Amino acid sequence: MMKKKRWHIMPRNVEKENTLIRELGVNPIVARLMVNRGIDVNEGHCFLEGTLDDLLDPFTLKDMETAVALVLETIETRKPIVVYGDYDVDGITATSLLYRFLVRMGADVSYYIPERQSEGYGLNLEALEHIISDGAALVITVDCGISSYDIVQAVCDRLNIIITDHHTAPPQIPPARAVINHKQPDCPYADKNLSGVGVALKLCQALWLRQHGEWYLEDLDIVALGTVADVVPLVGENRIIVQAGLKKMNELPNLGIHKLIEVAGLHDKTVTAGHIGFTLAPRLNAAGRVTHATRAVELLVTDDVDLAEAIAQELHETNIERQEIERSIHEEARANVAAQGHLADYVTVVSGEEWHPGVIGIVASRLVEEFYKPTFVISVDKGVGKGSCRSIDGFNIYNALKSCEDILIQFGGHAAAAGFSIDANCIDELRHRLTEYCKAHVSADEYIPVVSIDATLPVDDIDVDIVDRVSALEPYGMGNSTPIFGVMDAKVENIMLMGQLKNHCKVILETANGTVDAIAWNRPDLFRHIFQGMNVKVAFTLQKNEWQGFVSPQLMIQDIEPIVEEPIHLTPEGLREIYTIVRLSLKGGANSLYYVEQEILRRKPSDQNGVSALMALDVFKELGIISEETSDSGQTMIRWNVINGKLDLTTSVTFITYSQQEVIP
């Protein structure tokens, strides 16, 4: 049965659209998208035409003058400087950027990144004591430090500290020599959306302006990488920086980024913000999750081609290891959810012994995608559970944890994501408490994911020209999401599974000008619900497909539904007919699920619809006639089982459910 989603089509404001069309000369569909994103004429000029000349004066950041003077004094006196970073991609790129810059300035500089599992996020006193004993005169934090009041206070009389950070400022600002954070209440800096690497860039720019009287515009590809990875709004300065950084990434990238692009298989593609988020950043992140993030910094700061190539390959392999660890934990977690039965109706709480804590956040996100419930994934080690949680739209997961704080060792985070630790003996109690909390705070509708549609289009209007016009809004990211369009009625000419594992689906739609391809990644289930000749509605993003010199539009499916659902109705007679088809398809052995499904659809009786015919496989599995297994190559296989004795259809839950009456899935 297909998971339903709620479609929300953004309301139009024709007056605002017409103003943008008139004043900016944009295409009507682009105007509509800009209105949806809250971009008016004044912002529109900068949004569409902003350049590096529009970047803000870094000296309008609070404490920048003090920081610049202290850094220059430390460089001039040849005293050691340590850049103290973080293990995520924002921290890795910020560390790399500032280290490279200070080397260029002639500083005696090194860097330090804490180990994720043993030290955790941010400043820690033991590390600072070690840095002091090594003779450092100045520590500059990047992407951390704003919440470390007690730690800074403990060492500030023995060590100069400059904090650069972008996280929300607490009431007590650490007593560092300078604190550069645009989110401080008394900071006049106009753009409040910078990432950690963005703030580090502003420090570099201020120093370069003071020394050379011009903007520092090197390493913007590194800045773009961290900015996109940290999922900050891609508007204002962030948008300008990422646009410039992507240009450099595609023309003359940093050596380490170039090697990362090669191992990721992107060397023959134009790198986009999407490639950063889904392909490049995970390889850098894998170092911090599985080994140590210092290796990723080494990649971005080296000028040695052989070393860069070796580290890039190492990070690529580490990412594969991370994926395998994640896949294994995800499978265990899914089985855990299934075993809980109704205990998992309102909230997903799963735990496992020694699950790698570096990937449980990713697993939580995948479980939210699959089950769409507030999700808590816990790694248990020596009786203590370390948890990571992810929310659904409209549900504040931090508040949910707060309601259980009496049974938690500690917790922290925000509305969408959080972390916590708990005595393993309290996990069942946590599940019970969270279930009751969700019953009180989450409505039935909120358990149904929403697809927000920017605009509807007739399928006949989809062409390469509209893809080109919409691309004026790139790069996409938080605050400027990839536009989602909706076709409300299109006819399916064909549907097929693709990929080595047959785990992706291609739907070919009819148009007045021929056909257009629509791709759904990791949605093999569509093959059991969408059929040739069916009329469907489709929510999708747009991109170009280039093949052998031919360019065509391609729809990337976000959701697809039949206009009229085919009713499911199972009968003993119909099952006997499908039984014969399956038996002949398997010939007493095994064959791929895709092949068997194709045979069923090709040979089914005309009085059976596709969804009912394919559901016979579920009945046969419940009766033990067939079993499902995975081949060595990872493909789903169906095996024929020899059954002795008479089969009783009433032992099949699927048959009982769909044989009594016609049920709309």
PDB file of N, CA and C in Angstrom, residues 147-217:
ATOM      1  N   SER A 147      29.149  28.846  23.650  1.00  0.00           N
ATOM      2  CA  SER A 147      28.473  28.329  24.842  1.00  0.00           C
ATOM      3  C   SER A 147      29.450  27.854  25.909  1.00  0.00           C
ATOM      4  N   SER A 148      30.724  28.190  25.769  1.00  0.00           N
ATOM      5  CA  SER A 148      31.757  27.638  26.665  1.00  0.00           C
ATOM      6  C   SER A 148      32.218  28.663  27.696  1.00  0.00           C
ATOM      7  N   TYR A 149      31.305  29.300  28.389  1.00  0.00           N
ATOM      8  CA  TYR A 149      31.652  30.366  29.337  1.00  0.00           C
ATOM      9  C   TYR A 149      32.618  29.871  30.408  1.00  0.00           C
ATOM     10  N   ASP A 150      32.270  28.763  31.088  1.00  0.00           N
ATOM     11  CA  ASP A 150      33.081  28.285  32.213  1.00  0.00           C
ATOM     12  C   ASP A 150      34.475  27.877  31.762  1.00  0.00           C
ATOM     13  N   ILE A 151      34.571  27.222  30.601  1.00  0.00           N
ATOM     14  CA  ILE A 151      35.870  26.756  30.112  1.00  0.00           C
ATOM     15  C   ILE A 151      36.760  27.944  29.750  1.00  0.00           C
ATOM     16  N   VAL A 152      36.196  28.926  29.065  1.00  0.00           N
ATOM     17  CA  VAL A 152      36.973  30.122  28.704  1.00  0.00           C
ATOM     18  C   VAL A 152      37.408  30.873  29.955  1.00  0.00           C
ATOM     19  N   GLN A 153      36.504  30.984  30.911  1.00  0.00           N
ATOM     20  CA  GLN A 153      36.838  31.688  32.154  1.00  0.00           C
ATOM     21  C   GLN A 153      37.995  31.003  32.884  1.00  0.00           C
ATOM     22  N   ALA A 154      38.062  29.677  32.781  1.00  0.00           N
ATOM     23  CA  ALA A 154      39.093  28.923  33.498  1.00  0.00           C
ATOM     24  C   ALA A 154      40.494  29.157  32.942  1.00  0.00           C
ATOM     25  N   VAL A 155      40.606  29.591  31.684  1.00  0.00           N
ATOM     26  CA  VAL A 155      41.937  29.716  31.068  1.00  0.00           C
ATOM     27  C   VAL A 155      42.237  31.119  30.547  1.00  0.00           C
ATOM     28  N   CYS A 156      41.284  32.036  30.625  1.00  0.00           N
ATOM     29  CA  CYS A 156      41.456  33.325  29.944  1.00  0.00           C
ATOM     30  C   CYS A 156      42.583  34.171  30.523  1.00  0.00           C
ATOM     31  N   ASP A 157      43.013  33.886  31.762  1.00  0.00           N
ATOM     32  CA  ASP A 157      44.137  34.640  32.316  1.00  0.00           C
ATOM     33  C   ASP A 157      45.476  34.072  31.865  1.00  0.00           C
ATOM     34  N   ARG A 158      45.453  32.904  31.183  1.00  0.00           N
ATOM     35  CA  ARG A 158      46.692  32.270  30.712  1.00  0.00           C
ATOM     36  C   ARG A 158      46.759  32.132  29.197  1.00  0.00           C
ATOM     37  N   LEU A 159      45.660  32.463  28.511  1.00  0.00           N
ATOM     38  CA  LEU A 159      45.596  32.231  27.069  1.00  0.00           C
ATOM     39  C   LEU A 159      44.669  33.250  26.423  1.00  0.00           C
ATOM     40  N   ASN A 160      45.144  33.903  25.386  1.00  0.00           N
ATOM     41  CA  ASN A 160      44.263  34.774  24.604  1.00  0.00           C
ATOM     42  C   ASN A 160      43.341  33.917  23.742  1.00  0.00           C
ATOM     43  N   ILE A 161      42.063  34.233  23.772  1.00  0.00           N
ATOM     44  CA  ILE A 161      41.088  33.478  22.987  1.00  0.00           C
ATOM     45  C   ILE A 161      40.227  34.439  22.179  1.00  0.00           C
ATOM     46  N   ILE A 162      40.082  34.136  20.884  1.00  0.00           N
ATOM     47  CA  ILE A 162      39.103  34.805  20.024  1.00  0.00           C
ATOM     48  C   ILE A 162      38.078  33.754  19.629  1.00  0.00           C
ATOM     49  N   ILE A 163      36.825  34.013  19.915  1.00  0.00           N
ATOM     50  CA  ILE A 163      35.760  33.085  19.535  1.00  0.00           C
ATOM     51  C   ILE A 163      35.118  33.571  18.243  1.00  0.00           C
ATOM     52  N   THR A 164      35.066  32.704  17.240  1.00  0.00           N
ATOM     53  CA  THR A 164      34.233  32.972  16.066  1.00  0.00           C
ATOM     54  C   THR A 164      33.227  31.831  15.983  1.00  0.00           C
ATOM     55  N   ASP A 165      31.972  32.166  15.936  1.00  0.00           N
ATOM     56  CA  ASP A 165      30.915  31.149  16.004  1.00  0.00           C
ATOM     57  C   ASP A 165      29.665  31.701  15.337  1.00  0.00           C
ATOM     58  N   HIS A 166      28.724  30.822  15.033  1.00  0.00           N
ATOM     59  CA  HIS A 166      27.466  31.283  14.434  1.00  0.00           C
ATOM     60  C   HIS A 166      26.248  30.710  15.151  1.00  0.00           C
ATOM     61  N   HIS A 167      26.494  29.939  16.211  1.00  0.00           N
ATOM     62  CA  HIS A 167      25.377  29.353  16.946  1.00  0.00           C
ATOM     63  C   HIS A 167      24.725  30.402  17.842  1.00  0.00           C
ATOM     64  N   THR A 168      23.506  30.119  18.265  1.00  0.00           N
ATOM     65  CA  THR A 168      22.743  31.071  19.084  1.00  0.00           C
ATOM     66  C   THR A 168      23.523  31.433  20.340  1.00  0.00           C
ATOM     67  N   ALA A 169      23.604  32.720  20.611  1.00  0.00           N
ATOM     68  CA  ALA A 169      24.376  33.196  21.756  1.00  0.00           C
ATOM     69  C   ALA A 169      23.577  33.026  23.046  1.00  0.00           C
ATOM     70  N   PRO A 170      24.177  32.427  24.090  1.00  0.00           N
ATOM     71  CA  PRO A 170      23.497  32.296  25.385  1.00  0.00           C
ATOM     72  C   PRO A 170      23.517  33.623  26.135  1.00  0.00           C
ATOM     73  N   PRO A 171      22.808  33.712  27.252  1.00  0.00           N
ATOM     74  CA  PRO A 171      22.802  34.976  28.021  1.00  0.00           C
ATOM     75  C   PRO A 171      24.198  35.404  28.475  1.00  0.00           C
ATOM     76  N   GLN A 172      25.034  34.426  28.866  1.00  0.00           N
ATOM     77  CA  GLN A 172      26.392  34.743  29.300  1.00  0.00           C
ATOM     78  C   GLN A 172      27.368  34.513  28.153  1.00  0.00           C
ATOM     79  N   ILE A 173      27.976  35.589  27.662  1.00  0.00           N
ATOM     80  CA  ILE A 173      28.961  35.489  26.596  1.00  0.00           C
ATOM     81  C   ILE A 173      30.320  35.179  27.228  1.00  0.00           C
ATOM     82  N   PRO A 174      31.059  34.186  26.728  1.00  0.00           N
ATOM     83  CA  PRO A 174      32.353  33.827  27.321  1.00  0.00           C
ATOM     84  C   PRO A 174      33.301  35.030  27.385  1.00  0.00           C
ATOM     85  N   PRO A 175      34.121  35.099  28.439  1.00  0.00           N
ATOM     86  CA  PRO A 175      35.031  36.242  28.622  1.00  0.00           C
ATOM     87  C   PRO A 175      36.301  36.114  27.779  1.00  0.00           C
ATOM     88  N   ALA A 176      36.145  35.932  26.488  1.00  0.00           N
ATOM     89  CA  ALA A 176      37.276  35.873  25.568  1.00  0.00           C
ATOM     90  C   ALA A 176      37.731  37.293  25.239  1.00  0.00           C
ATOM     91  N   ARG A 177      38.916  37.406  24.628  1.00  0.00           N
ATOM     92  CA  ARG A 177      39.401  38.729  24.240  1.00  0.00           C
ATOM     93  C   ARG A 177      38.490  39.352  23.184  1.00  0.00           C
ATOM     94  N   ALA A 178      37.938  38.520  22.309  1.00  0.00           N
ATOM     95  CA  ALA A 178      36.980  38.994  21.305  1.00  0.00           C
ATOM     96  C   ALA A 178      36.019  37.854  20.993  1.00  0.00           C
ATOM     97  N   VAL A 179      34.762  38.210  20.800  1.00  0.00           N
ATOM     98  CA  VAL A 179      33.744  37.225  20.430  1.00  0.00           C
ATOM     99  C   VAL A 179      33.063  37.735  19.159  1.00  0.00           C
ATOM    100  N   ILE A 180      33.278  37.016  18.055  1.00  0.00           N
ATOM    101  CA  ILE A 180      32.695  37.414  16.769  1.00  0.00           C
ATOM    102  C   ILE A 180      31.567  36.436  16.445  1.00  0.00           C
ATOM    103  N   ASN A 181      30.380  36.909  16.615  1.00  0.00           N
ATOM    104  CA  ASN A 181      29.190  36.095  16.356  1.00  0.00           C
ATOM    105  C   ASN A 181      28.038  37.044  16.045  1.00  0.00           C
ATOM    106  N   HIS A 182      27.552  37.013  14.822  1.00  0.00           N
ATOM    107  CA  HIS A 182      26.495  37.921  14.378  1.00  0.00           C
ATOM    108  C   HIS A 182      25.191  37.729  15.123  1.00  0.00           C
ATOM    109  N   LYS A 183      25.080  36.637  15.897  1.00  0.00           N
ATOM    110  CA  LYS A 183      23.839  36.386  16.636  1.00  0.00           C
ATOM    111  C   LYS A 183      23.885  36.908  18.074  1.00  0.00           C
ATOM    112  N   GLN A 184      24.984  37.579  18.433  1.00  0.00           N
ATOM    113  CA  GLN A 184      24.981  38.275  19.720  1.00  0.00           C
ATOM    114  C   GLN A 184      23.939  39.387  19.677  1.00  0.00           C
ATOM    115  N   PRO A 185      23.193  39.581  20.745  1.00  0.00           N
ATOM    116  CA  PRO A 185      22.108  40.579  20.725  1.00  0.00           C
ATOM    117  C   PRO A 185      22.571  41.990  20.364  1.00  0.00           C
ATOM    118  N   ASP A 186      23.807  42.345  20.726  1.00  0.00           N
ATOM    119  CA  ASP A 186      24.272  43.710  20.475  1.00  0.00           C
ATOM    120  C   ASP A 186      25.208  43.793  19.275  1.00  0.00           C
ATOM    121  N   CYS A 187      25.176  42.785  18.403  1.00  0.00           N
ATOM    122  CA  CYS A 187      26.008  42.830  17.197  1.00  0.00           C
ATOM    123  C   CYS A 187      25.219  43.473  16.068  1.00  0.00           C
ATOM    124  N   PRO A 188      25.722  44.555  15.458  1.00  0.00           N
ATOM    125  CA  PRO A 188      24.956  45.276  14.433  1.00  0.00           C
ATOM    126  C   PRO A 188      25.028  44.659  13.032  1.00  0.00           C
ATOM    127  N   TYR A 189      25.756  43.571  12.870  1.00  0.00           N
ATOM    128  CA  TYR A 189      25.934  42.988  11.536  1.00  0.00           C
ATOM    129  C   TYR A 189      24.583  42.628  10.937  1.00  0.00           C
ATOM    130  N   ALA A 190      24.344  43.027   9.696  1.00  0.00           N
ATOM    131  CA  ALA A 190      22.996  42.949   9.116  1.00  0.00           C
ATOM    132  C   ALA A 190      22.570  41.535   8.738  1.00  0.00           C
ATOM    133  N   ASP A 191      23.508  40.701   8.304  1.00  0.00           N
ATOM    134  CA  ASP A 191      23.153  39.351   7.855  1.00  0.00           C
ATOM    135  C   ASP A 191      23.348  38.374   9.011  1.00  0.00           C
ATOM    136  N   LYS A 192      22.273  37.740   9.440  1.00  0.00           N
ATOM    137  CA  LYS A 192      22.312  36.855  10.608  1.00  0.00           C
ATOM    138  C   LYS A 192      22.360  35.371  10.221  1.00  0.00           C
ATOM    139  N   ASN A 193      22.666  35.070   8.962  1.00  0.00           N
ATOM    140  CA  ASN A 193      22.559  33.690   8.484  1.00  0.00           C
ATOM    141  C   ASN A 193      23.884  33.008   8.197  1.00  0.00           C
ATOM    142  N   LEU A 194      25.001  33.657   8.512  1.00  0.00           N
ATOM    143  CA  LEU A 194      26.295  33.075   8.175  1.00  0.00           C
ATOM    144  C   LEU A 194      26.514  31.737   8.881  1.00  0.00           C
ATOM    145  N   SER A 195      27.228  30.845   8.205  1.00  0.00           N
ATOM    146  CA  SER A 195      27.668  29.587   8.802  1.00  0.00           C
ATOM    147  C   SER A 195      28.942  29.838   9.603  1.00  0.00           C
ATOM    148  N   GLY A 196      29.457  28.788  10.247  1.00  0.00           N
ATOM    149  CA  GLY A 196      30.720  28.931  10.966  1.00  0.00           C
ATOM    150  C   GLY A 196      31.857  29.305  10.043  1.00  0.00           C
ATOM    151  N   VAL A 197      31.925  28.677   8.870  1.00  0.00           N
ATOM    152  CA  VAL A 197      32.983  29.017   7.914  1.00  0.00           C
ATOM    153  C   VAL A 197      32.750  30.405   7.332  1.00  0.00           C
ATOM    154  N   GLY A 198      31.496  30.839   7.276  1.00  0.00           N
ATOM    155  CA  GLY A 198      31.194  32.201   6.821  1.00  0.00           C
ATOM    156  C   GLY A 198      31.736  33.245   7.779  1.00  0.00           C
ATOM    157  N   VAL A 199      31.603  33.007   9.086  1.00  0.00           N
ATOM    158  CA  VAL A 199      32.141  33.935  10.088  1.00  0.00           C
ATOM    159  C   VAL A 199      33.668  33.935  10.023  1.00  0.00           C
ATOM    160  N   ALA A 200      34.251  32.754   9.846  1.00  0.00           N
ATOM    161  CA  ALA A 200      35.717  32.681   9.706  1.00  0.00           C
ATOM    162  C   ALA A 200      36.182  33.480   8.488  1.00  0.00           C
ATOM    163  N   LEU A 201      35.412  33.412   7.397  1.00  0.00           N
ATOM    164  CA  LEU A 201      35.744  34.191   6.201  1.00  0.00           C
ATOM    165  C   LEU A 201      35.734  35.688   6.506  1.00  0.00           C
ATOM    166  N   LYS A 202      34.769  36.144   7.298  1.00  0.00           N
ATOM    167  CA  LYS A 202      34.698  37.580   7.614  1.00  0.00           C
ATOM    168  C   LYS A 202      35.931  38.029   8.404  1.00  0.00           C
ATOM    169  N   LEU A 203      36.442  37.161   9.280  1.00  0.00           N
ATOM    170  CA  LEU A 203      37.673  37.496   9.994  1.00  0.00           C
ATOM    171  C   LEU A 203      38.838  37.595   9.006  1.00  0.00           C
ATOM    172  N   CYS A 204      38.920  36.648   8.077  1.00  0.00           N
ATOM    173  CA  CYS A 204      39.977  36.701   7.057  1.00  0.00           C
ATOM    174  C   CYS A 204      39.859  37.981   6.231  1.00  0.00           C
ATOM    175  N   GLN A 205      38.635  38.339   5.856  1.00  0.00           N
ATOM    176  CA  GLN A 205      38.434  39.539   5.040  1.00  0.00           C
ATOM    177  C   GLN A 205      38.837  40.802   5.800  1.00  0.00           C
ATOM    178  N   ALA A 206      38.500  40.849   7.082  1.00  0.00           N
ATOM    179  CA  ALA A 206      38.863  42.028   7.876  1.00  0.00           C
ATOM    180  C   ALA A 206      40.380  42.160   7.984  1.00  0.00           C
ATOM    181  N   LEU A 207      41.061  41.056   8.237  1.00  0.00           N
ATOM    182  CA  LEU A 207      42.518  41.079   8.330  1.00  0.00           C
ATOM    183  C   LEU A 207      43.152  41.487   6.998  1.00  0.00           C
ATOM    184  N   TRP A 208      42.636  40.956   5.898  1.00  0.00           N
ATOM    185  CA  TRP A 208      43.180  41.265   4.575  1.00  0.00           C
ATOM    186  C   TRP A 208      42.927  42.727   4.194  1.00  0.00           C
ATOM    187  N   LEU A 209      41.731  43.220   4.544  1.00  0.00           N
ATOM    188  CA  LEU A 209      41.422  44.636   4.294  1.00  0.00           C
ATOM    189  C   LEU A 209      42.387  45.540   5.066  1.00  0.00           C
ATOM    190  N   ARG A 210      42.634  45.195   6.325  1.00  0.00           N
ATOM    191  CA  ARG A 210      43.505  46.017   7.151  1.00  0.00           C
ATOM    192  C   ARG A 210      44.939  46.006   6.629  1.00  0.00           C
ATOM    193  N   GLN A 211      45.377  44.868   6.126  1.00  0.00           N
ATOM    194  CA  GLN A 211      46.759  44.740   5.671  1.00  0.00           C
ATOM    195  C   GLN A 211      46.958  45.168   4.216  1.00  0.00           C
ATOM    196  N   HIS A 212      45.933  44.888   3.361  1.00  0.00           N
ATOM    197  CA  HIS A 212      46.135  45.080   1.921  1.00  0.00           C
ATOM    198  C   HIS A 212      45.103  45.992   1.269  1.00  0.00           C
ATOM    199  N   GLY A 213      44.090  46.398   2.006  1.00  0.00           N
ATOM    200  CA  GLY A 213      43.105  47.330   1.470  1.00  0.00           C
ATOM    201  C   GLY A 213      42.198  46.752   0.408  1.00  0.00           C
ATOM    202  N   GLU A 214      42.047  45.425   0.363  1.00  0.00           N
ATOM    203  CA  GLU A 214      41.160  44.798  -0.621  1.00  0.00           C
ATOM    204  C   GLU A 214      40.486  43.557  -0.022  1.00  0.00           C
ATOM    205  N   TRP A 215      39.410  43.105  -0.707  1.00  0.00           N
ATOM    206  CA  TRP A 215      38.682  41.924  -0.249  1.00  0.00           C
ATOM    207  C   TRP A 215      39.554  40.680  -0.374  1.00  0.00           C
ATOM    208  N   TYR A 216      39.444  39.794   0.621  1.00  0.00           N
ATOM    209  CA  TYR A 216      40.071  38.472   0.507  1.00  0.00           C
ATOM    210  C   TYR A 216      39.041  37.535  -0.104  1.00  0.00           C
ATOM    211  N   LEU A 217      39.344  37.042  -1.300  1.00  0.00           N
ATOM    212  CA  LEU A 217      38.373  36.232  -2.045  1.00  0.00           C
ATOM    213  C   LEU A 217      38.946  34.879  -2.445  1.00  0.00           C
TER     214      LEU A 217
END
